[in-house]
PDB file of C-alpha atoms and ligand atoms in Angstrom:
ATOM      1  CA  UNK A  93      12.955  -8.429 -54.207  1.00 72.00           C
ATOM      2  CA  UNK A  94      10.639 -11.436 -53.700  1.00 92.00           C
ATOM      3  CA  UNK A  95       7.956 -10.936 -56.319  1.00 98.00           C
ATOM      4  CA  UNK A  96       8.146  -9.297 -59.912  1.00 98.00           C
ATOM      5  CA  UNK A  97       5.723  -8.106 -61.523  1.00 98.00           C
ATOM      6  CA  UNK A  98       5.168  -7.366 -65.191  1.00 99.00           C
ATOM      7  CA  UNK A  99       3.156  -5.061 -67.083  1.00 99.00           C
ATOM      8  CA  UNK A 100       3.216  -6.235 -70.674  1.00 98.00           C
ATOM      9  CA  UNK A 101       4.228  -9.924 -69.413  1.00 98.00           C
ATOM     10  CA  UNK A 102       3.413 -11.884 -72.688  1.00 98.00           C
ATOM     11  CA  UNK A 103       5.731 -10.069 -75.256  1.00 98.00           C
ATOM     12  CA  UNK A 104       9.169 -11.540 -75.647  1.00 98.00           C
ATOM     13  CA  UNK A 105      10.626  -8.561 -73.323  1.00 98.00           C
ATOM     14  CA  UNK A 106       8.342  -9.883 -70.331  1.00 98.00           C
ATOM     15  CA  UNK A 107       8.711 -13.085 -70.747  1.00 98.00           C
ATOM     16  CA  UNK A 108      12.042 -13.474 -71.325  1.00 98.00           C
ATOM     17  CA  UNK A 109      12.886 -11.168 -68.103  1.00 98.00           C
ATOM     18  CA  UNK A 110      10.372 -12.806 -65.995  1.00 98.00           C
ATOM     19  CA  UNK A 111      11.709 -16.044 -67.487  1.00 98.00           C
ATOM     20  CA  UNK A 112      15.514 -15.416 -66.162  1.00 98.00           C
ATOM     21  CA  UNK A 113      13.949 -13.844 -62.521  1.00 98.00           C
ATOM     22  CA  UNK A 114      12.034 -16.716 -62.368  1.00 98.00           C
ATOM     23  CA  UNK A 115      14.915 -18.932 -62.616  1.00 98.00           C
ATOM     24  CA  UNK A 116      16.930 -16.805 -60.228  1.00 97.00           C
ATOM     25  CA  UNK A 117      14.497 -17.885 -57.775  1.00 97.00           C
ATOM     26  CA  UNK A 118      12.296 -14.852 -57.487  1.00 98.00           C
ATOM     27  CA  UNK A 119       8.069 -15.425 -57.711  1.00 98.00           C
ATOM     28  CA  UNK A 120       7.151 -14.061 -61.273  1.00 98.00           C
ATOM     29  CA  UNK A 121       3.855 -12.709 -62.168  1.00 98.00           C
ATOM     30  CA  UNK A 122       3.242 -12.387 -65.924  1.00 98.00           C
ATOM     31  CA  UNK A 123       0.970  -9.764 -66.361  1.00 98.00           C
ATOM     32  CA  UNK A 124      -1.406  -9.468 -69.619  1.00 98.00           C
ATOM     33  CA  UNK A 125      -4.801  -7.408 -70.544  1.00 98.00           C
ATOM     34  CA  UNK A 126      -5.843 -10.608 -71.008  1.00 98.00           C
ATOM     35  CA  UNK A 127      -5.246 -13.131 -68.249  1.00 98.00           C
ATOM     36  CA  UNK A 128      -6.149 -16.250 -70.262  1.00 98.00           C
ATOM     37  CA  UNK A 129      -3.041 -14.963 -72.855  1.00 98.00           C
ATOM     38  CA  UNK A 130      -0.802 -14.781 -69.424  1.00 98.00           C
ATOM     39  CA  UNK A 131      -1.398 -18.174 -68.440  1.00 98.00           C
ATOM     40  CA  UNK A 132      -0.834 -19.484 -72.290  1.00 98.00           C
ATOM     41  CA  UNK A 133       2.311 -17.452 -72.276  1.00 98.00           C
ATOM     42  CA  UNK A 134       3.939 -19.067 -69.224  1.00 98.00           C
ATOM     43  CA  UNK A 135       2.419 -22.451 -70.324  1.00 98.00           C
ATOM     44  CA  UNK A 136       5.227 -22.265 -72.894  1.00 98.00           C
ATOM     45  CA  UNK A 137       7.791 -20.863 -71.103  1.00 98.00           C
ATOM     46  CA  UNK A 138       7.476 -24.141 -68.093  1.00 97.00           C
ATOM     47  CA  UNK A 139       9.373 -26.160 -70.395  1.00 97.00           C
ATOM     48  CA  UNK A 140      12.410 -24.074 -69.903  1.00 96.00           C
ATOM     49  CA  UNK A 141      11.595 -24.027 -65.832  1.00 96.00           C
ATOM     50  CA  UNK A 142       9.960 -26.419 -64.468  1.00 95.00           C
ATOM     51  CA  UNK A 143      10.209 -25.660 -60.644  1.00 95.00           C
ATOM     52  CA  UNK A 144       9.713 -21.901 -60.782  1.00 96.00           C
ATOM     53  CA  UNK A 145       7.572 -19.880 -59.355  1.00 97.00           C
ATOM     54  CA  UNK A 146       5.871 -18.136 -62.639  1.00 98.00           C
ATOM     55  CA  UNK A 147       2.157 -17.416 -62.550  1.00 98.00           C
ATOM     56  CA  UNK A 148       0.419 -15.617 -65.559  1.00 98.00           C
ATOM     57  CA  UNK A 149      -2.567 -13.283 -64.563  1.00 98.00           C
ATOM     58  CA  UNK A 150      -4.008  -9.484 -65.013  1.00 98.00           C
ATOM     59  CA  UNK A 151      -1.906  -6.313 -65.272  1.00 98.00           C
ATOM     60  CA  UNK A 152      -3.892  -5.135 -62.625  1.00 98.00           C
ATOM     61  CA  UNK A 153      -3.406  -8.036 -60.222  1.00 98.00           C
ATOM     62  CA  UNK A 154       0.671  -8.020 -61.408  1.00 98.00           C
ATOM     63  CA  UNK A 155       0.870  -4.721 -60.013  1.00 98.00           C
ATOM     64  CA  UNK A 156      -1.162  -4.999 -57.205  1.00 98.00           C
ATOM     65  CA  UNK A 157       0.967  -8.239 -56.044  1.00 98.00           C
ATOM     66  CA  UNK A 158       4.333  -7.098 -56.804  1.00 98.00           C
ATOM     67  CA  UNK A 159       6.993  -6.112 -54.816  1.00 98.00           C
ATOM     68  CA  UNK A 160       8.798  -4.950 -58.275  1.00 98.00           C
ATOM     69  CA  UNK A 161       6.992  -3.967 -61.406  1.00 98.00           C
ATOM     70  CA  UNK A 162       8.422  -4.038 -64.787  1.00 99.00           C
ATOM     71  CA  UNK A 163       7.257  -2.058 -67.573  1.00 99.00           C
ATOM     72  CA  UNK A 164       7.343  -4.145 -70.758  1.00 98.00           C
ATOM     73  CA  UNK A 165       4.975  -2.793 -73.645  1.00 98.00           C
ATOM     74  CA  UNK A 166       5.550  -0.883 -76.367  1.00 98.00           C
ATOM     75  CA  UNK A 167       6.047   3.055 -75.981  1.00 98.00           C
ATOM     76  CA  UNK A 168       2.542   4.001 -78.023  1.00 98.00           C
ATOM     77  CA  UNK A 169       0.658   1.414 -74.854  1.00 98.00           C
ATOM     78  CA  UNK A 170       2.508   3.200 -72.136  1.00 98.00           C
ATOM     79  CA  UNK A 171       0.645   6.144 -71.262  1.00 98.00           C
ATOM     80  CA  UNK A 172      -2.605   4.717 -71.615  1.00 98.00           C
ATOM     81  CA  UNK A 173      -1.966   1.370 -69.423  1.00 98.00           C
ATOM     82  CA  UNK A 174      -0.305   2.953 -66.333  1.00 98.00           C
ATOM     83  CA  UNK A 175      -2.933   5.891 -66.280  1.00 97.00           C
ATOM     84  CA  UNK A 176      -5.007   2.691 -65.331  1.00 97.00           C
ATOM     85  CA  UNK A 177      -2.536   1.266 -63.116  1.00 98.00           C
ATOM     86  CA  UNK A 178      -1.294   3.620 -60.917  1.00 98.00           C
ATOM     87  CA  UNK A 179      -3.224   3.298 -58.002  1.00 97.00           C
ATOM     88  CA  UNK A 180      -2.348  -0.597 -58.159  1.00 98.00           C
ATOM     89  CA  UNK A 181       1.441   0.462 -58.195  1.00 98.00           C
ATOM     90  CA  UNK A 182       1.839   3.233 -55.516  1.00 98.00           C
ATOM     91  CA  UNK A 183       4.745   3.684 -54.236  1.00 98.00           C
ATOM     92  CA  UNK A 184       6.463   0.264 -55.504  1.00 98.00           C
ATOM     93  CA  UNK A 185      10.132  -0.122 -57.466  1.00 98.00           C
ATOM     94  CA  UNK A 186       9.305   0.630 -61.257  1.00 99.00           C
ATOM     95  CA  UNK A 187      11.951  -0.793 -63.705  1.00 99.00           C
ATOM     96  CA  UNK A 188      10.933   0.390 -67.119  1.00 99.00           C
ATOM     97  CA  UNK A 189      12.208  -1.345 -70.403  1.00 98.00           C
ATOM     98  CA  UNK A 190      10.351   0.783 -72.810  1.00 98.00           C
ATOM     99  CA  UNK A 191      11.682   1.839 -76.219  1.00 98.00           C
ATOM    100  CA  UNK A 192      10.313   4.565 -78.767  1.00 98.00           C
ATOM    101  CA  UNK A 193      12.296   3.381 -81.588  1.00 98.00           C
ATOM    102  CA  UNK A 194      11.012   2.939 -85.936  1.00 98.00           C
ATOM    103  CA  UNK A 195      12.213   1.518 -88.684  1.00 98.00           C
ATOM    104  CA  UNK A 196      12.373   3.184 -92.338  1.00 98.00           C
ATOM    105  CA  UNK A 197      14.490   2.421 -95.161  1.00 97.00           C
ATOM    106  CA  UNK A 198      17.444   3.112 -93.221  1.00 97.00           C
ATOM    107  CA  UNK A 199      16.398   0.861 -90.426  1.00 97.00           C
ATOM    108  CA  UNK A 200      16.009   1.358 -86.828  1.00 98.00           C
ATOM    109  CA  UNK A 201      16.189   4.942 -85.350  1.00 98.00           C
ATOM    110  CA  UNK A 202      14.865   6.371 -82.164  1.00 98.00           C
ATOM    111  CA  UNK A 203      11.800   8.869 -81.888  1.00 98.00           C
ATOM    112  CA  UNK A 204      12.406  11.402 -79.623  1.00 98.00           C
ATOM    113  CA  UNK A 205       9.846  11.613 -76.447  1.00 98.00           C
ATOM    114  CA  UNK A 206       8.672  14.695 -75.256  1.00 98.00           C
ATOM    115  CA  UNK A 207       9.600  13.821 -71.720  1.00 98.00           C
ATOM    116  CA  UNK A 208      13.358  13.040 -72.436  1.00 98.00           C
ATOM    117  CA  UNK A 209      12.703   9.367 -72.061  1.00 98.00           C
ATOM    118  CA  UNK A 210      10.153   6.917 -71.852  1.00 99.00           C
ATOM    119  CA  UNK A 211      11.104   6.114 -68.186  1.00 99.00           C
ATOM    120  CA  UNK A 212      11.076   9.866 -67.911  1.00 99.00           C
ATOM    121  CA  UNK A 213       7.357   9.766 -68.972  1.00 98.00           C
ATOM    122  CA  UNK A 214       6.698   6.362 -66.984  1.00 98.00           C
ATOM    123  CA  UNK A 215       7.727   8.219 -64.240  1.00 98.00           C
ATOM    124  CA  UNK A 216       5.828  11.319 -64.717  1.00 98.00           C
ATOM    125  CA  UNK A 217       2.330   9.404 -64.875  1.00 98.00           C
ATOM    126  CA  UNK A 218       3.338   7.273 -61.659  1.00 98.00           C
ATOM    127  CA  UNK A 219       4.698  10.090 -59.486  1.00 97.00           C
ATOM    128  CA  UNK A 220       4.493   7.736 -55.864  1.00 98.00           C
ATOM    129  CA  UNK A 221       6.457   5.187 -57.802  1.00 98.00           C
ATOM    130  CA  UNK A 222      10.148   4.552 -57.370  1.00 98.00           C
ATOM    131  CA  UNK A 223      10.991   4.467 -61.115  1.00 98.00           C
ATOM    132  CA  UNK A 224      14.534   3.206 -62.983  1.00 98.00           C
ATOM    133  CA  UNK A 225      15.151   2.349 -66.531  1.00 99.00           C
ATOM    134  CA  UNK A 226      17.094  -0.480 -67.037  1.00 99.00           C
ATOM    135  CA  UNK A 227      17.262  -3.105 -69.369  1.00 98.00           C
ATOM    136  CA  UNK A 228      16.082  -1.644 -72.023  1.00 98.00           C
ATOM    137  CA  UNK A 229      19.199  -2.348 -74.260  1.00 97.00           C
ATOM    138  CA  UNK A 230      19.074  -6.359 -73.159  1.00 98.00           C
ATOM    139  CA  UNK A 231      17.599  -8.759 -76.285  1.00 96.00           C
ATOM    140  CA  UNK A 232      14.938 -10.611 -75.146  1.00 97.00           C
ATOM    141  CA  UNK A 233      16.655 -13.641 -77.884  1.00 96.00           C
ATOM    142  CA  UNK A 234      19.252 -13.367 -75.218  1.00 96.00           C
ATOM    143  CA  UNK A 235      17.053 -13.554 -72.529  1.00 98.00           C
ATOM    144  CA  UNK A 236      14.642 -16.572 -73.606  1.00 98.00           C
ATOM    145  CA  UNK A 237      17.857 -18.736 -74.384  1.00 97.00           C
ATOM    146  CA  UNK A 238      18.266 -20.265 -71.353  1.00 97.00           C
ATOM    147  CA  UNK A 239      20.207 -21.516 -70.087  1.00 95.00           C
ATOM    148  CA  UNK A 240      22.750 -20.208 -72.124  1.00 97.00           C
ATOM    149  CA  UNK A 241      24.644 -17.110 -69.847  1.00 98.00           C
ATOM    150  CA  UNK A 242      23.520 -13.330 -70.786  1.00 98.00           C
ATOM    151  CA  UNK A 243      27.078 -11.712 -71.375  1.00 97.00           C
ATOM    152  CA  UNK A 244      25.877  -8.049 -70.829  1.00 98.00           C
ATOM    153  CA  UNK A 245      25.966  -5.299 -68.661  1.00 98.00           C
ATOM    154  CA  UNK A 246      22.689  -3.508 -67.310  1.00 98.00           C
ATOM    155  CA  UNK A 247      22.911   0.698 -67.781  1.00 98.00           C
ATOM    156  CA  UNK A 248      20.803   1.302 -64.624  1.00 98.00           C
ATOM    157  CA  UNK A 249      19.286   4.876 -64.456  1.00 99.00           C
ATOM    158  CA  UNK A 250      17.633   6.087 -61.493  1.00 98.00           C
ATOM    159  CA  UNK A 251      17.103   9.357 -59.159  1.00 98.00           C
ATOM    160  CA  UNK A 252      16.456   6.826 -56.224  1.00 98.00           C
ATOM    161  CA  UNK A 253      19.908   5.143 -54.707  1.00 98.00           C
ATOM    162  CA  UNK A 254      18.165   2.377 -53.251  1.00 98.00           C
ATOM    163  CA  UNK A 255      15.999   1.237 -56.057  1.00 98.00           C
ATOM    164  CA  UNK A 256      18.836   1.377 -58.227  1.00 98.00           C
ATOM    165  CA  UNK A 257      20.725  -0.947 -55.698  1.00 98.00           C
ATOM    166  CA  UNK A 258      17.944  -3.456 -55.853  1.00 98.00           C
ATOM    167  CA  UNK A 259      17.675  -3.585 -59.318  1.00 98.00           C
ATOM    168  CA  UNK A 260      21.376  -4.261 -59.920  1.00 98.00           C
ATOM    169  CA  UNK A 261      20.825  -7.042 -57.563  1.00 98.00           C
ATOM    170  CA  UNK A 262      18.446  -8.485 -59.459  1.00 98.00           C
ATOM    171  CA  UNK A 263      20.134  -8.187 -62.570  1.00 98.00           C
ATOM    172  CA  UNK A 264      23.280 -10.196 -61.395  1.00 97.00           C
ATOM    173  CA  UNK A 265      20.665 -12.965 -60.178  1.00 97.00           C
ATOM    174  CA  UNK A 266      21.312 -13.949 -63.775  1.00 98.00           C
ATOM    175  CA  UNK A 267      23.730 -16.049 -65.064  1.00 98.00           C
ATOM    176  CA  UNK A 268      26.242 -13.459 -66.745  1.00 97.00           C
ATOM    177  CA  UNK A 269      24.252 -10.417 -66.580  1.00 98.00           C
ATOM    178  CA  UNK A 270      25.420  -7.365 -63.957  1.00 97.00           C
ATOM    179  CA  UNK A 271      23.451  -4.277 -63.240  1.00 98.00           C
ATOM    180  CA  UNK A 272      26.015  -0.879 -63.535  1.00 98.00           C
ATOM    181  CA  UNK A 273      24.470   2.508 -62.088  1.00 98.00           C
ATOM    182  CA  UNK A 274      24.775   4.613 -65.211  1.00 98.00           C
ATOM    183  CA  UNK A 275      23.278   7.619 -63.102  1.00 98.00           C
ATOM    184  CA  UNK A 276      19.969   9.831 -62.948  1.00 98.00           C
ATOM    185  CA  UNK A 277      16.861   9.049 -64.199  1.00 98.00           C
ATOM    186  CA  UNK A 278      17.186  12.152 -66.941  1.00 98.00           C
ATOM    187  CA  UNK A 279      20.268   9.956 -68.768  1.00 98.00           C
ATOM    188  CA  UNK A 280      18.020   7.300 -69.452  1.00 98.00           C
ATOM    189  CA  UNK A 281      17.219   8.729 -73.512  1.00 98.00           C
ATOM    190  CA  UNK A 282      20.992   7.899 -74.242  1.00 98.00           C
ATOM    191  CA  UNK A 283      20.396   4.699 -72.500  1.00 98.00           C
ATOM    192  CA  UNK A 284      16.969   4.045 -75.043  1.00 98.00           C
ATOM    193  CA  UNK A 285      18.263   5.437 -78.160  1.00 98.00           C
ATOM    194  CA  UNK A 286      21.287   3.128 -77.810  1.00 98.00           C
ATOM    195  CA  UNK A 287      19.272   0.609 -78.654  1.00 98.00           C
ATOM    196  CA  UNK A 288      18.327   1.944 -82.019  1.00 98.00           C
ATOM    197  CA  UNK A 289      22.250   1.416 -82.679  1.00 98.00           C
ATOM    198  CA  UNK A 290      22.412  -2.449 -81.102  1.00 98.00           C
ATOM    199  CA  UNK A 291      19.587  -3.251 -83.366  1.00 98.00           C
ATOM    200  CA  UNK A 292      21.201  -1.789 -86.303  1.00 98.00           C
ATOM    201  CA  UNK A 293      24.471  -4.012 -85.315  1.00 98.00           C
ATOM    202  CA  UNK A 294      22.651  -6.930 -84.962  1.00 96.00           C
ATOM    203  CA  UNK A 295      21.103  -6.370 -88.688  1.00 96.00           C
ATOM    204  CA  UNK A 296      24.608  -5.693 -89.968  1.00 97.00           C
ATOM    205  CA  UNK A 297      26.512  -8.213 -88.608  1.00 98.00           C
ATOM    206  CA  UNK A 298      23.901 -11.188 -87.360  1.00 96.00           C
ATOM    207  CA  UNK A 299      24.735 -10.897 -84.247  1.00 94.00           C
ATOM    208  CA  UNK A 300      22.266  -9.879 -80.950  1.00 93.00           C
ATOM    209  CA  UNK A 301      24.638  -6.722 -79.641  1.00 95.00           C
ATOM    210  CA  UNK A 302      24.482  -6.123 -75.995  1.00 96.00           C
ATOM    211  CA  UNK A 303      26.551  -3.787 -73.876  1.00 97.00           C
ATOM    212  CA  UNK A 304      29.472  -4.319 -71.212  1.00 97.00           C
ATOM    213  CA  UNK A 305      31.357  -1.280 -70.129  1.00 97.00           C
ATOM    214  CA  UNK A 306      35.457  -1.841 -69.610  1.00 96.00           C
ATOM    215  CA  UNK A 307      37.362  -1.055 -66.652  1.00 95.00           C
ATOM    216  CA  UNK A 308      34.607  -2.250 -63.882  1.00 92.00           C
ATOM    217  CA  UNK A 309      35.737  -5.181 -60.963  1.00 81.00           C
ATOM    218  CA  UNK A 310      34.353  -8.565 -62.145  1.00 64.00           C
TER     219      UNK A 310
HETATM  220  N1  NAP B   5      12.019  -7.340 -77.731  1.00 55.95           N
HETATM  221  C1  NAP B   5      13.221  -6.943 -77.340  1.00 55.95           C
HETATM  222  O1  NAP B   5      14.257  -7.579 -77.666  1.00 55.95           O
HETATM  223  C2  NAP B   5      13.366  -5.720 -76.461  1.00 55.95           C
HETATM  224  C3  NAP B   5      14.629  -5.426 -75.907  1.00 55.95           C
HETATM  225  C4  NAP B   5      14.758  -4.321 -75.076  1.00 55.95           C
HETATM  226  C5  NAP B   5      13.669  -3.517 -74.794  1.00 55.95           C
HETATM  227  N2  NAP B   5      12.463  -3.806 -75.364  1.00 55.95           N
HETATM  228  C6  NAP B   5      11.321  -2.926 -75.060  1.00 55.95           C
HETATM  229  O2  NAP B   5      10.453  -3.631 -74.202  1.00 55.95           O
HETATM  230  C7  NAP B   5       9.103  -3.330 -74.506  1.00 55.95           C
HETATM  231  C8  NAP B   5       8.390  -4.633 -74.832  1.00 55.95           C
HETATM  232  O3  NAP B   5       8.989  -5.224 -75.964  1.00 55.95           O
HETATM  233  P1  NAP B   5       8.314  -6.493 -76.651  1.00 55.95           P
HETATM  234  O4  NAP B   5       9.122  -6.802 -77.859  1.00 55.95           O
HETATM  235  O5  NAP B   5       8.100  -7.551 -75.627  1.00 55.95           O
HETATM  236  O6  NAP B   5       6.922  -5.815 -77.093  1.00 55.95           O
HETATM  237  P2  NAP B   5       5.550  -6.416 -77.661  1.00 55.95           P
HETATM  238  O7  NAP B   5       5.657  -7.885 -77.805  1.00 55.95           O
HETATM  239  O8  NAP B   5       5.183  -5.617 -78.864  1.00 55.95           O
HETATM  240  O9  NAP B   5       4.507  -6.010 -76.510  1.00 55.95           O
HETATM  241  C9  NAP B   5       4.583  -6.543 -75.213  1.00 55.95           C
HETATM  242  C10 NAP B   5       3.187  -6.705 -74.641  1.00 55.95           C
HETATM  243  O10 NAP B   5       2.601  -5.413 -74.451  1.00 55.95           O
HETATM  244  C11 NAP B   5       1.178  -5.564 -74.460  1.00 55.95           C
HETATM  245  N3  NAP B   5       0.575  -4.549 -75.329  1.00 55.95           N
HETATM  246  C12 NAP B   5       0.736  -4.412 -76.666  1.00 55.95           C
HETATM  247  N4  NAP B   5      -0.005  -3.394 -77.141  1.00 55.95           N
HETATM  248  C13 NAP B   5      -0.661  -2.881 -76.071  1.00 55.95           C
HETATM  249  C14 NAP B   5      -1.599  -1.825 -75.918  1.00 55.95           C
HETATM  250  N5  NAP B   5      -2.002  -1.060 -76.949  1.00 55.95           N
HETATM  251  N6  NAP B   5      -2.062  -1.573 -74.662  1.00 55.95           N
HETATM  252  C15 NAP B   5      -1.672  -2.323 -73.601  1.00 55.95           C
HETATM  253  N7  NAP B   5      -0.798  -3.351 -73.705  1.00 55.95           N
HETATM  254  C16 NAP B   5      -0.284  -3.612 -74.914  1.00 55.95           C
HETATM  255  C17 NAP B   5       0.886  -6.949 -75.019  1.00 55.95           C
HETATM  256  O11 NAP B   5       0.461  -7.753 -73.936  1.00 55.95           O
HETATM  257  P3  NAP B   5      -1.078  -8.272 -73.756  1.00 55.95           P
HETATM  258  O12 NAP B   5      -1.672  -8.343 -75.143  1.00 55.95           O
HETATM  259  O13 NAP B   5      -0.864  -9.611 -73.165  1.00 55.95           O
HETATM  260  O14 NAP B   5      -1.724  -7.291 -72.864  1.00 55.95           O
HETATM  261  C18 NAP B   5       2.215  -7.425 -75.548  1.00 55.95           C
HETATM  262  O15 NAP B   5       2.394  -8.819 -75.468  1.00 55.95           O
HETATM  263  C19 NAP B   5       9.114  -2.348 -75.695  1.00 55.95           C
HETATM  264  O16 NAP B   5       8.945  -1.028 -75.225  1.00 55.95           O
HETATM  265  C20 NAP B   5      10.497  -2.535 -76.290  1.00 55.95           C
HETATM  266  O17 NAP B   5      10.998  -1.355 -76.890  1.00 55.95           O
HETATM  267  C21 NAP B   5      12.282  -4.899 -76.172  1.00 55.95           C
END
């Protein structure tokens, strides 16, 4: 993967991926609704680095660009903003992040989507695209502390072998980080509503929970 491109760029999901690809050495595009709010959101990442390739523009032209595209807005903006995006997309690589989860008096929970998953439903709406959850259960206070290692272990779900292969690649471009092929695209719910119970760690003992599955060759 040469380019990544985000859809939701600015939020600290986007930019803290795109931050850590960037690093890696990959060309990021920071995709927004708002172009302006792209370029003011990798004005303050360029601090953290200086000599990447990181570029803050449309969601349209992110997609268009791309050799990757990363879903990174919240679950209620997801239908909506790849119904507009699809053509842009085609047949490209679609990691999705997405999340459906709420918060009540007991804290954080996941919402069940009538697809099975939101990279179920990501996929459904984009049906050239190659699509694979992943990363969904990664913090993005993890991801924005560079360059401080991200410990964790990437549940990769996918129905396409290849994609799944490139993705893991990418995610053991960062420092720490490996990409694991948890299977098909329809186990990706688990994969999403385990988040609801990292968050709920993190709130009971201040910490930023991330996963790493025993028994796999360093
Ligand atoms: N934050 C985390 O630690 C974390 C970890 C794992 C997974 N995730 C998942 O990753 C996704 C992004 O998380 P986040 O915390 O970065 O979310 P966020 O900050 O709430 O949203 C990300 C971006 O989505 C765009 N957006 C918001 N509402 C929109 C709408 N109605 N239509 C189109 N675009 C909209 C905004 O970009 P523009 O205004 O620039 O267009 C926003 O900056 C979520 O699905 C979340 O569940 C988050």
């Amino acid at each position: 993967v040469s380019v990544v491109g985000f859809i939701g760029g600015t939020g600290p999901q986007g930019r803290g991926l795109g931050l850590r690809f960037a690093v890696a050495g990959h060309e990021v595009l920071l995709g927004s609704r708002d172009a302006a709010k792209a370029e003011e959101a990798v004005t303050g990442l360029r601090p953290q680095a200086p000599d990447a390739v990181l570029e803050g523009v449309s969601n349209e032209d992110a997609c268009a660009r791309a050799d990757l595209v990363v879903v990174t807005v919240p679950y209620a903006a997801q239908a909506p903003t790849l119904r507009g995006l699809a053509d842009a997309i085609g047949g490209k690589i679609v990691v999705n992040c997405v999340n459906n989860l709420a918060f009540d008096e007991q804290g954080p929970h996941a919402v069940a989507v009538p697809d099975g998953s939101a990279a179920q439903e990501c996929a459904r709406l984009l049906p050239d695209a190659r699509v694979v959850s992943a990363f969904s259960n990664v913090s993005a206070r993890k991801l924005l502390a560079v360059p401080e290692p991200v410990e964790v272990d990437v549940l990769i779900c996918g129905d396409d072998d290849d994609a799944k292969t490139q993705v893991a690649e990418l995610a053991a471009a960062v420092p720490g980080m490996r990409g694991v092929d948890a299977g098909p695209l329809r186990l990706a719910g688990a994969v999403e509503d385990l988040t609801a119970v990292l968050l709920s760690l993190n709130r009971r003992y201040k910490i930023h929970a991330g996963i790493r599955i025993d028994g796999l060759e360093r």
